[in-house]
Short mmCIF file of C-alpha atoms and ligand atoms in Angstrom, two decimals:
data_model
loop_
_atom_site.label_atom_id
_atom_site.label_comp_id
_atom_site.label_asym_id
_atom_site.label_seq_id
_atom_site.Cartn_x
_atom_site.Cartn_y
_atom_site.Cartn_z
CA MET A 1 -23.86 -5.65 -0.77
CA SER A 2 -21.09 -3.02 -1.46
CA LEU A 3 -17.60 -3.88 -3.56
CA ILE A 4 -14.22 -3.89 -1.86
CA VAL A 5 -10.92 -3.93 -3.82
CA HIS A 6 -7.90 -5.99 -1.91
CA LYS A 7 -4.50 -5.21 -2.77
CA TYR A 8 -2.28 -8.37 -1.04
CA GLY A 9 1.60 -7.42 -1.15
CA GLY A 10 4.36 -10.40 -2.08
CA THR A 11 5.12 -11.53 1.84
CA SER A 12 1.54 -10.81 2.16
CA MET A 13 1.40 -14.00 -1.02
CA GLY A 14 4.74 -15.73 0.28
CA SER A 15 4.16 -18.85 0.78
CA THR A 16 0.35 -21.51 -0.04
CA GLU A 17 0.44 -21.41 2.83
CA ARG A 18 -0.52 -18.08 2.96
CA ILE A 19 -1.75 -18.26 -0.29
CA MET A 20 -4.70 -19.93 2.14
CA ASN A 21 -5.24 -17.38 4.41
CA VAL A 22 -5.42 -14.50 1.75
CA ALA A 23 -8.36 -17.12 0.44
CA ARG A 24 -10.24 -16.84 4.34
CA ARG A 25 -9.72 -13.91 4.18
CA VAL A 26 -11.54 -13.15 0.84
CA ALA A 27 -13.72 -15.77 1.79
CA LYS A 28 -14.75 -13.80 4.92
CA TRP A 29 -15.30 -10.43 3.43
CA HIS A 30 -17.48 -12.42 0.57
CA ALA A 31 -19.43 -13.74 3.19
CA ALA A 32 -20.15 -11.29 5.06
CA GLY A 33 -21.84 -10.14 1.92
CA HIS A 34 -18.99 -7.95 0.08
CA GLN A 35 -18.48 -8.19 -3.72
CA MET A 36 -14.52 -8.94 -3.82
CA VAL A 37 -12.33 -7.90 -6.16
CA VAL A 38 -8.68 -8.81 -5.39
CA VAL A 39 -5.57 -7.99 -6.58
CA PRO A 40 -2.51 -9.74 -5.75
CA SER A 41 1.50 -9.28 -5.81
CA ALA A 42 4.24 -11.76 -7.62
CA MET A 43 4.85 -14.39 -4.27
CA ALA A 44 7.66 -12.13 -1.81
CA GLY A 45 11.06 -12.72 -4.24
CA GLU A 46 9.43 -13.63 -7.63
CA THR A 47 9.79 -10.18 -9.71
CA ASN A 48 13.70 -9.97 -8.45
CA ARG A 49 14.39 -13.29 -9.31
CA LEU A 50 12.62 -12.84 -12.99
CA ILE A 51 14.85 -9.98 -13.14
CA ALA A 52 17.62 -11.56 -12.09
CA LEU A 53 17.15 -14.45 -14.73
CA ALA A 54 16.92 -12.00 -17.52
CA LYS A 55 20.24 -9.94 -16.55
CA GLU A 56 21.90 -13.72 -17.13
CA ILE A 57 20.46 -13.44 -20.75
CA GLN A 58 21.28 -9.86 -21.68
CA PRO A 59 22.98 -7.32 -18.87
CA GLN A 60 20.69 -4.80 -20.46
CA PRO A 61 17.59 -6.28 -20.94
CA ASP A 62 15.37 -6.06 -24.35
CA PRO A 63 12.31 -3.70 -22.43
CA ARG A 64 9.41 -5.62 -24.09
CA GLU A 65 11.21 -8.88 -23.07
CA LEU A 66 11.62 -7.80 -20.35
CA ASP A 67 7.97 -6.72 -18.73
CA MET A 68 6.93 -10.06 -20.88
CA ILE A 69 8.92 -11.85 -18.28
CA ALA A 70 7.75 -9.67 -14.98
CA ALA A 71 4.28 -10.17 -15.54
CA THR A 72 4.39 -13.38 -14.90
CA GLY A 73 5.01 -13.85 -11.23
CA GLU A 74 1.69 -11.58 -10.96
CA GLN A 75 0.20 -14.67 -13.53
CA VAL A 76 1.02 -17.70 -10.68
CA SER A 77 -0.68 -15.30 -7.67
CA VAL A 78 -3.84 -14.71 -9.64
CA GLY A 79 -4.22 -18.39 -10.21
CA LEU A 80 -3.56 -19.48 -7.10
CA LEU A 81 -5.65 -16.95 -5.49
CA ALA A 82 -8.30 -18.57 -7.04
CA MET A 83 -7.71 -22.47 -6.91
CA ALA A 84 -7.59 -21.70 -3.16
CA LEU A 85 -10.79 -20.30 -2.80
CA LYS A 86 -12.64 -23.00 -4.67
CA THR A 87 -11.01 -25.60 -2.22
CA ILE A 88 -12.60 -24.10 0.14
CA GLY A 89 -16.08 -23.55 -2.04
CA VAL A 90 -15.58 -19.51 -2.55
CA ASP A 91 -16.33 -19.17 -6.29
CA ALA A 92 -13.54 -17.59 -8.43
CA VAL A 93 -12.15 -16.33 -11.48
CA SER A 94 -8.34 -15.30 -11.88
CA TYR A 95 -7.60 -12.84 -14.88
CA ALA A 96 -4.74 -10.86 -16.27
CA GLY A 97 -3.66 -7.22 -16.84
CA TRP A 98 -4.79 -8.02 -20.92
CA GLN A 99 -8.14 -10.08 -20.02
CA VAL A 100 -9.60 -7.54 -18.34
CA ALA A 101 -8.93 -5.48 -20.06
CA VAL A 102 -5.80 -2.57 -18.17
CA ARG A 103 -5.00 -0.71 -21.12
CA THR A 104 -1.45 1.12 -20.62
CA ASP A 105 0.85 3.14 -22.42
CA GLU A 106 4.18 2.29 -24.13
CA ALA A 107 6.82 2.70 -21.41
CA TYR A 108 7.18 -0.82 -20.79
CA THR A 109 8.27 -0.93 -16.87
CA LYS A 110 6.87 1.94 -16.49
CA ALA A 111 3.70 2.04 -18.47
CA ARG A 112 0.46 4.22 -17.42
CA ILE A 113 -3.14 2.34 -16.75
CA VAL A 114 -4.80 4.41 -19.45
CA SER A 115 -8.28 2.64 -18.60
CA ILE A 116 -9.75 -0.42 -17.24
CA ASP A 117 -12.75 -1.99 -18.87
CA ASP A 118 -15.47 -3.46 -16.04
CA ALA A 119 -17.79 -4.97 -18.91
CA LYS A 120 -15.99 -8.40 -17.88
CA VAL A 121 -15.70 -8.06 -14.42
CA ARG A 122 -18.55 -7.02 -13.41
CA ALA A 123 -20.35 -10.15 -15.02
CA ASP A 124 -18.42 -12.63 -12.65
CA LEU A 125 -19.29 -10.06 -9.66
CA ALA A 126 -23.20 -10.29 -10.54
CA ALA A 127 -22.57 -14.01 -10.86
CA GLY A 128 -21.55 -14.04 -7.45
CA ARG A 129 -17.82 -14.64 -8.09
CA VAL A 130 -14.44 -13.83 -6.24
CA VAL A 131 -12.54 -12.02 -9.79
CA ILE A 132 -8.66 -11.74 -8.91
CA VAL A 133 -6.53 -9.35 -10.84
CA THR A 134 -3.09 -9.77 -11.34
CA GLY A 135 -1.55 -6.67 -10.33
CA PHE A 136 1.99 -5.10 -11.97
CA GLN A 137 0.52 -5.64 -15.31
CA GLY A 138 -1.29 -4.46 -18.58
CA VAL A 139 -1.99 -4.50 -22.24
CA ASP A 140 -0.78 -1.71 -24.48
CA PRO A 141 -2.58 -0.48 -27.21
CA ALA A 142 -0.38 -2.84 -29.46
CA GLY A 143 -1.18 -5.84 -27.62
CA ASN A 144 1.90 -6.34 -25.92
CA ILE A 145 1.70 -6.82 -22.76
CA THR A 146 3.42 -3.97 -20.13
CA THR A 147 4.57 -3.78 -16.13
CA LEU A 148 3.31 -0.48 -14.28
CA GLY A 149 7.35 -0.18 -12.66
CA ARG A 150 8.51 -1.21 -8.91
CA GLY A 151 5.91 -1.94 -6.84
CA GLY A 152 3.44 -1.59 -9.24
CA SER A 153 0.06 -3.66 -7.59
CA ASP A 154 -0.71 -1.84 -5.55
CA THR A 155 -1.42 0.92 -8.07
CA SER A 156 -3.27 -1.68 -9.93
CA ALA A 157 -5.40 -1.85 -7.92
CA VAL A 158 -5.76 1.41 -6.70
CA ALA A 159 -6.98 2.16 -10.46
CA VAL A 160 -9.94 -1.27 -10.05
CA ALA A 161 -11.62 0.63 -7.33
CA ALA A 162 -11.68 3.22 -9.21
CA ALA A 163 -12.70 1.92 -12.78
CA LEU A 164 -15.37 0.12 -10.43
CA SER A 165 -16.65 2.93 -7.70
CA ALA A 166 -15.61 1.09 -5.29
CA VAL A 167 -16.61 1.80 -2.14
CA GLU A 168 -13.16 1.05 -0.71
CA CYS A 169 -9.22 -0.30 -1.61
CA LEU A 170 -7.29 -2.11 1.36
CA ILE A 171 -4.14 -2.12 0.64
CA TYR A 172 -2.68 -5.41 3.32
CA THR A 173 0.54 -5.97 3.72
CA ASP A 174 3.60 -7.00 6.42
CA VAL A 175 3.12 -3.77 8.60
CA ASP A 176 0.03 -2.95 9.93
CA GLY A 177 -0.76 0.65 8.89
CA VAL A 178 1.64 4.01 7.41
CA TYR A 179 3.73 4.17 9.86
CA THR A 180 6.21 7.51 11.39
CA THR A 181 8.59 6.21 8.85
CA ASP A 182 9.88 2.51 8.12
CA PRO A 183 9.58 0.46 11.23
CA ARG A 184 12.34 -1.46 9.70
CA ILE A 185 14.91 1.04 11.04
CA VAL A 186 12.87 3.31 13.57
CA PRO A 187 11.90 0.27 15.75
CA GLU A 188 10.49 3.46 17.30
CA ALA A 189 8.16 4.61 14.23
CA ARG A 190 4.10 4.92 15.24
CA ARG A 191 1.30 4.15 13.50
CA LEU A 192 -0.88 6.40 11.88
CA SER A 193 -4.35 5.99 11.88
CA LYS A 194 -4.77 8.71 9.28
CA ILE A 195 -2.98 10.34 6.72
CA THR A 196 -3.48 13.99 4.74
CA PHE A 197 -4.07 12.16 0.83
CA GLU A 198 -1.61 15.37 0.15
CA GLU A 199 1.11 13.70 3.38
CA MET A 200 0.81 9.84 1.89
CA LEU A 201 1.58 11.77 -1.34
CA GLU A 202 5.31 13.89 -1.27
CA MET A 203 5.91 10.19 1.21
CA ALA A 204 5.48 7.65 -1.18
CA SER A 205 7.21 9.87 -4.03
CA LEU A 206 10.04 10.14 -1.55
CA GLY A 207 10.33 6.82 -0.83
CA SER A 208 8.05 4.96 1.51
CA LYS A 209 7.48 2.41 -0.56
CA VAL A 210 5.00 0.57 2.18
CA LEU A 211 3.01 3.10 -1.69
CA GLN A 212 3.64 3.06 -5.06
CA SER A 213 2.89 7.10 -5.79
CA ARG A 214 1.09 6.41 -8.79
CA SER A 215 -1.77 4.63 -6.13
CA VAL A 216 -1.55 7.97 -4.35
CA GLU A 217 -1.98 9.83 -7.44
CA PHE A 218 -5.03 7.00 -8.97
CA ALA A 219 -6.97 7.87 -5.13
CA GLY A 220 -6.49 11.69 -4.79
CA LYS A 221 -7.75 11.79 -8.45
CA TYR A 222 -10.32 9.54 -8.23
CA LYS A 223 -11.29 9.90 -4.28
CA VAL A 224 -10.98 6.27 -3.50
CA LYS A 225 -11.34 5.39 -0.07
CA THR A 226 -7.67 3.65 0.34
CA ARG A 227 -6.76 1.96 3.30
CA VAL A 228 -3.13 0.26 4.65
CA LEU A 229 -3.27 -2.51 6.97
CA SER A 230 -2.08 -6.47 7.71
CA SER A 231 -2.01 -9.23 5.87
CA LEU A 232 -0.16 -10.64 9.08
CA THR A 233 -3.08 -10.73 11.08
CA PRO A 234 -5.17 -13.93 12.22
CA PRO A 235 -8.17 -14.32 8.48
CA ASP A 236 -10.69 -14.98 10.64
CA ILE A 237 -10.76 -11.69 12.92
CA PRO A 238 -13.90 -9.67 12.26
CA VAL A 239 -14.17 -8.19 9.31
CA ALA A 240 -15.95 -4.93 11.45
CA GLU A 241 -13.02 -4.75 13.32
CA GLU A 242 -10.19 -4.95 10.36
CA ALA A 243 -11.82 -2.28 7.96
CA ALA A 244 -11.76 -0.09 11.44
CA SER A 245 -7.64 -1.27 11.18
CA GLY A 246 -4.53 0.76 9.94
CA THR A 247 -4.44 3.88 8.58
CA LEU A 248 -6.67 5.74 6.16
CA ILE A 249 -5.57 8.12 4.23
CA THR A 250 -8.33 10.35 4.25
CA PHE A 251 -9.84 13.63 1.58
CA GLU A 252 -9.85 16.02 5.43
CA GLU A 253 -7.26 18.07 6.63
CA GLU A 254 -8.81 19.14 10.16
CA GLN A 255 -9.50 15.95 11.91
CA MET A 256 -5.42 15.07 11.59
CA GLU A 257 -3.86 15.06 14.83
CA GLN A 258 -2.12 18.42 15.71
CA ALA A 259 1.62 17.78 14.68
CA VAL A 260 3.35 19.89 12.19
CA ILE A 261 5.58 16.49 11.17
CA SER A 262 3.53 13.40 10.49
CA GLY A 263 6.42 11.38 9.25
CA ILE A 264 10.22 11.29 7.34
CA ALA A 265 10.70 9.26 4.80
CA PHE A 266 13.45 8.75 2.30
CA ASN A 267 15.04 7.26 -1.04
CA ARG A 268 18.33 5.06 -1.60
CA ASP A 269 17.37 4.88 -4.59
CA GLU A 270 19.15 8.45 -6.21
CA ALA A 271 22.29 10.28 -7.74
CA LYS A 272 24.56 13.00 -7.85
CA ILE A 273 25.87 14.95 -10.91
CA THR A 274 27.90 18.15 -11.11
CA ILE A 275 29.38 19.81 -14.00
CA ASN A 276 31.56 22.01 -12.10
CA ASN A 277 33.23 25.46 -13.28
CA VAL A 278 30.03 26.17 -16.69
CA PRO A 279 30.32 29.52 -17.51
CA ASP A 280 27.28 31.31 -15.72
CA ARG A 281 25.41 33.07 -18.26
CA PRO A 282 21.45 32.56 -19.74
CA GLY A 283 20.06 29.71 -21.02
CA ILE A 284 22.80 27.41 -19.37
CA ALA A 285 19.61 25.00 -17.76
CA TYR A 286 18.66 24.17 -20.49
CA GLN A 287 21.39 23.76 -22.53
CA ILE A 288 22.86 20.94 -19.48
CA LEU A 289 19.27 19.00 -19.24
CA GLY A 290 17.99 19.57 -22.71
CA PRO A 291 20.11 16.39 -23.83
CA VAL A 292 19.25 14.91 -20.75
CA ALA A 293 15.33 15.00 -20.77
CA GLU A 294 15.90 13.61 -24.99
CA ALA A 295 17.92 10.82 -22.76
CA ASN A 296 14.91 9.77 -21.55
CA VAL A 297 15.86 10.71 -17.42
CA ASP A 298 14.34 11.50 -15.65
CA VAL A 299 16.17 14.66 -13.11
CA ASP A 300 14.49 14.91 -9.47
CA MET A 301 16.35 18.75 -7.20
CA ILE A 302 18.58 20.98 -8.99
CA ILE A 303 21.59 22.75 -7.66
CA GLN A 304 22.89 25.94 -9.50
CA ASN A 305 25.94 28.44 -7.69
CA ALA A 306 26.34 31.20 -9.26
CA GLY A 307 29.47 32.19 -7.11
CA SER A 308 31.06 35.93 -7.44
CA SER A 309 34.16 34.77 -10.82
CA GLY A 310 31.29 34.43 -13.56
CA MET A 311 31.21 30.52 -13.93
CA THR A 312 28.78 28.11 -11.59
CA ASP A 313 28.26 24.53 -10.29
CA PHE A 314 25.87 22.87 -11.24
CA SER A 315 24.15 20.23 -10.10
CA PHE A 316 21.33 17.25 -10.58
CA THR A 317 20.22 14.16 -8.76
CA THR A 318 18.41 10.97 -11.04
CA HIS A 319 17.69 7.76 -10.24
CA ARG A 320 20.80 5.48 -9.32
CA ASN A 321 20.07 3.57 -12.28
CA GLU A 322 20.00 6.05 -15.08
CA TYR A 323 23.66 7.64 -13.42
CA ASP A 324 26.03 6.09 -16.26
CA LYS A 325 23.69 7.17 -18.86
CA ALA A 326 23.10 10.51 -17.44
CA LEU A 327 27.25 11.09 -17.11
CA ALA A 328 27.51 9.46 -20.18
CA VAL A 329 25.05 12.34 -22.39
CA LEU A 330 26.95 14.86 -20.48
CA ASN A 331 30.11 13.60 -21.75
CA ALA A 332 29.13 13.26 -25.24
CA ARG A 333 26.33 16.15 -25.58
CA VAL A 334 27.24 19.12 -23.06
CA LYS A 335 30.73 18.71 -21.20
CA ASP A 336 32.23 21.21 -25.13
CA GLN A 337 29.80 22.54 -25.81
CA VAL A 338 28.99 24.72 -22.57
CA LYS A 339 32.65 24.88 -21.71
CA ALA A 340 32.69 22.82 -18.47
CA GLY A 341 35.46 22.23 -15.58
CA THR A 342 34.77 18.45 -14.80
CA ILE A 343 32.11 16.12 -14.78
CA THR A 344 31.63 14.35 -10.72
CA GLY A 345 29.58 12.43 -9.86
CA ASP A 346 28.51 10.35 -6.37
CA PRO A 347 26.24 7.72 -6.73
CA LYS A 348 26.75 7.05 -2.62
CA ILE A 349 24.37 9.71 -1.58
CA ALA A 350 20.79 9.12 -0.06
CA LYS A 351 17.61 12.33 0.35
CA VAL A 352 15.63 12.41 3.64
CA SER A 353 12.26 14.26 3.78
CA VAL A 354 10.34 15.44 6.38
CA VAL A 355 6.68 16.00 5.78
CA GLY A 356 4.25 17.14 7.27
CA ILE A 357 0.97 19.41 6.72
CA GLY A 358 1.91 21.17 9.70
CA MET A 359 4.35 22.85 7.95
CA LYS A 360 2.18 24.92 6.38
CA SER A 361 1.19 27.18 9.21
CA HIS A 362 3.91 26.49 11.72
CA VAL A 363 7.83 27.85 11.36
CA GLY A 364 11.39 26.55 12.64
CA VAL A 365 10.86 23.59 10.68
CA ALA A 366 14.10 24.07 8.28
CA SER A 367 16.07 25.11 11.60
CA LEU A 368 15.27 22.40 13.60
CA MET A 369 16.09 20.22 11.36
CA PHE A 370 19.28 21.83 9.61
CA ARG A 371 20.74 22.09 13.62
CA THR A 372 19.39 18.03 14.12
CA LEU A 373 21.87 17.00 11.08
CA SER A 374 25.10 19.74 12.59
CA GLU A 375 24.08 18.48 15.47
CA GLU A 376 24.71 14.84 14.21
CA GLY A 377 28.14 15.87 12.47
CA ILE A 378 25.90 15.42 8.73
CA ASN A 379 27.40 17.47 5.71
CA ILE A 380 24.48 18.71 3.57
CA GLN A 381 25.16 18.69 -0.06
CA MET A 382 21.43 19.68 -1.12
CA ILE A 383 18.14 21.35 0.15
CA SER A 384 14.28 21.49 -1.48
CA THR A 385 11.09 22.52 -0.23
CA SER A 386 7.45 22.28 -0.78
CA GLU A 387 5.29 23.89 0.85
CA ILE A 388 4.75 20.53 2.93
CA LYS A 389 7.73 19.08 3.10
CA ILE A 390 11.81 19.37 3.50
CA SER A 391 14.64 16.81 1.62
CA VAL A 392 17.73 16.95 1.39
CA VAL A 393 20.62 14.90 0.37
CA ILE A 394 23.13 14.28 2.51
CA ASP A 395 26.31 10.96 2.35
CA ASP A 396 23.77 7.58 1.97
CA LYS A 397 26.52 6.54 5.15
CA TYR A 398 24.30 8.52 7.36
CA LEU A 399 21.11 7.35 6.30
CA GLU A 400 19.67 6.15 9.41
CA LEU A 401 21.47 7.73 11.70
CA ALA A 402 19.77 11.09 10.53
CA VAL A 403 16.29 9.52 9.61
CA ARG A 404 16.57 7.94 13.66
CA ALA A 405 17.95 11.56 14.82
CA LEU A 406 15.17 13.98 12.80
CA HIS A 407 12.51 11.23 14.15
CA LYS A 408 13.75 12.07 17.72
CA ALA A 409 13.79 15.62 17.47
CA PHE A 410 10.01 16.10 15.79
CA GLY A 411 8.76 13.85 18.86
CA LEU A 412 7.75 11.35 16.43
CA ASP A 413 8.75 8.87 18.77
CA VAL A 414 6.33 10.24 21.44
CA VAL A 415 2.76 9.25 21.32
CA ALA A 416 0.55 12.15 20.52
CA ALA A 417 -2.18 12.59 23.27
CA ALA A 418 -5.43 11.82 22.26
P1 ADP C 1 3.89 -5.17 -0.22
O1 ADP C 1 4.62 -6.55 -0.40
O2 ADP C 1 3.43 -5.60 0.40
O3 ADP C 1 3.34 -4.53 -1.54
P2 ADP C 1 6.26 -3.48 0.17
O4 ADP C 1 7.99 -4.28 1.44
O5 ADP C 1 6.12 -3.08 -0.74
O6 ADP C 1 4.85 -4.84 1.07
O7 ADP C 1 5.61 -1.51 1.56
C1 ADP C 1 5.50 -2.10 3.07
C2 ADP C 1 7.46 -1.97 3.52
O8 ADP C 1 6.89 -1.12 3.45
C3 ADP C 1 7.13 -2.29 4.76
O9 ADP C 1 7.53 -3.32 5.50
C4 ADP C 1 8.01 -1.11 5.03
O10 ADP C 1 9.80 -1.52 5.96
C5 ADP C 1 8.82 -0.32 4.30
N1 ADP C 1 7.73 1.26 4.47
C6 ADP C 1 8.53 1.99 4.22
N2 ADP C 1 8.24 2.95 4.73
C7 ADP C 1 7.15 3.23 5.09
C8 ADP C 1 6.08 3.28 6.58
N3 ADP C 1 5.76 5.11 6.54
N4 ADP C 1 5.10 2.90 6.87
C9 ADP C 1 5.24 1.69 7.04
N5 ADP C 1 6.09 1.40 6.70
C10 ADP C 1 6.60 2.09 5.56
N1 LIG C 2 5.80 -7.74 -8.10
C1 LIG C 2 5.56 -6.25 -8.62
C2 LIG C 2 6.90 -5.62 -7.48
O1 LIG C 2 7.66 -6.66 -7.28
C3 LIG C 2 5.19 -5.70 -7.89
C4 LIG C 2 4.91 -5.73 -6.96
O2 LIG C 2 4.85 -6.18 -5.49
O3 LIG C 2 3.22 -4.11 -6.19
O4 LIG C 2 8.28 -5.31 -7.88
MG1 MG C 3 5.03 -2.92 -2.40
#
C-alpha cells in the first residue's frame, strides 16, 4: 500500500458535477489500495471573486484580512469533496491548513511553508480515511491565516507529499501535461512525457503557470516524484493507465529527448523602469536598488549600459503590481540623491524565454532566437541568460507573435523521432 497525494486545480473543482468526478477518481485510487491525501484548489474563478470583493471595500486591501477572505475558497472545496466521497461510500475527512497544521511564515499573500505536522493526517490514513487538506493556505506562528500566492495549491500539494514521504504527487489540471509552451497560445504545442526538474523550475519561474514555481522548488529539495496530468479524462480509466499519463518531472538529465530547447515560457506580469542619465560611478546600482529592496519590491532583470560620456541609463523590471510603488520610491528617495535625469516606465512589456538543458552543450541558441525575433520585426529591450535559458523583454503587443515564431524556429512543432 502506498501513500499518494492528488492535487486538483480550480477548473477540475469547477462545479459540483466535476467535484463528483474528482471523488470518483480518488475513490478508484483508494480502492486500488492506496492511502490518499487530496489537496484541492478553490472552485474556478472563486479566488478572483473573493479578491475583487475585498477590493470593493478597500482598493489596497489589508493583507491580513485579504488572506482571511481569499483562503475561504479552498475551505468550501475541501468540505464539498469530503461530502462527495461520503456519498459514494468512501470515508473522508477535510481539514483547513491551520487544523493540520500547515505552518508558514508571516508574509501575508505570499507566505512560505515552514513545516507540516503529519500526526493527524497519518492517524486518519491509518483508519482508512481519505484526507482532504486545503490548498493555498497555512497558519503563521501567531495563529493568523496566511495564503501562499496565486497558484499556491500546487505548492501545498508538493509540500504535503514531502512531509508524508508520499511515493508520488499527482497534479491534476485542465491540460494533460506540461507542453512545449502554453497550448492556449500555440495550438501546435506538444506535450512532453518528461521534463527535467531544472527545466521545469525555469519554465515555472519564467511564467508557465501550469505549476507554481515554489512547488517545483519543493519537489527538487525533497525529491518528490511529481506528475502533471489531466482531470478531464473519464474518472474510471484504469489506475495503471492514468499513473503513466501526463508529464513526469524527472531528476535524470540523460533520459530526456534530445532537443536543445524543451520549452518556451512567457510572462506578462512585469513592468520596466528606467532611470535615465545617472552619473556612472561606483555604488550607483546600490543607491538605486537599495531603497527599492527596502520597500520590499522584488526586482527581476537589471540592465546598465555605461556610455562614453560618463553617464549611464539604468533599467530594471519588477512585477506590475509593484510598479507604482517602485516609481514612488525612486521619485522620493533616489532621483535627486543620484542626480538622475528622468525616471521613465513601461508597464506594457512581456518577457519571453527559451528553456533547455541542451543549451549547456549547444551553441547558436541565442543567435537563432535573436534572428527569429528580428525577422518578425520585434525589438529586444533587455536580455538575460543563464546556463539553460535565454530571456528577452519585448513590447507586450508582440508577445504571441514572438512565442509562435520561436516555437516554430526551434522545431518544437515537430514531433521528435522515437
Ligand atoms: P489549475 O487551476 O489546475 O492549477 P492553471 O490554470 O493554474 O490550472 O494551470 C494550467 C494552465 O497552465 C493550462 O490551462 C495552460 O493554459 C497553462 N500553461 C501555461 N504554460 C503551459 C505549459 N507549458 N504546458 C501546459 N500548460 C501551460
Ligand atoms: N485558489 C488559489 C488561486 O486561485 C490557489 C490555486 O488555485 O492554486 O490562486
Ligand atoms: Mg494552478
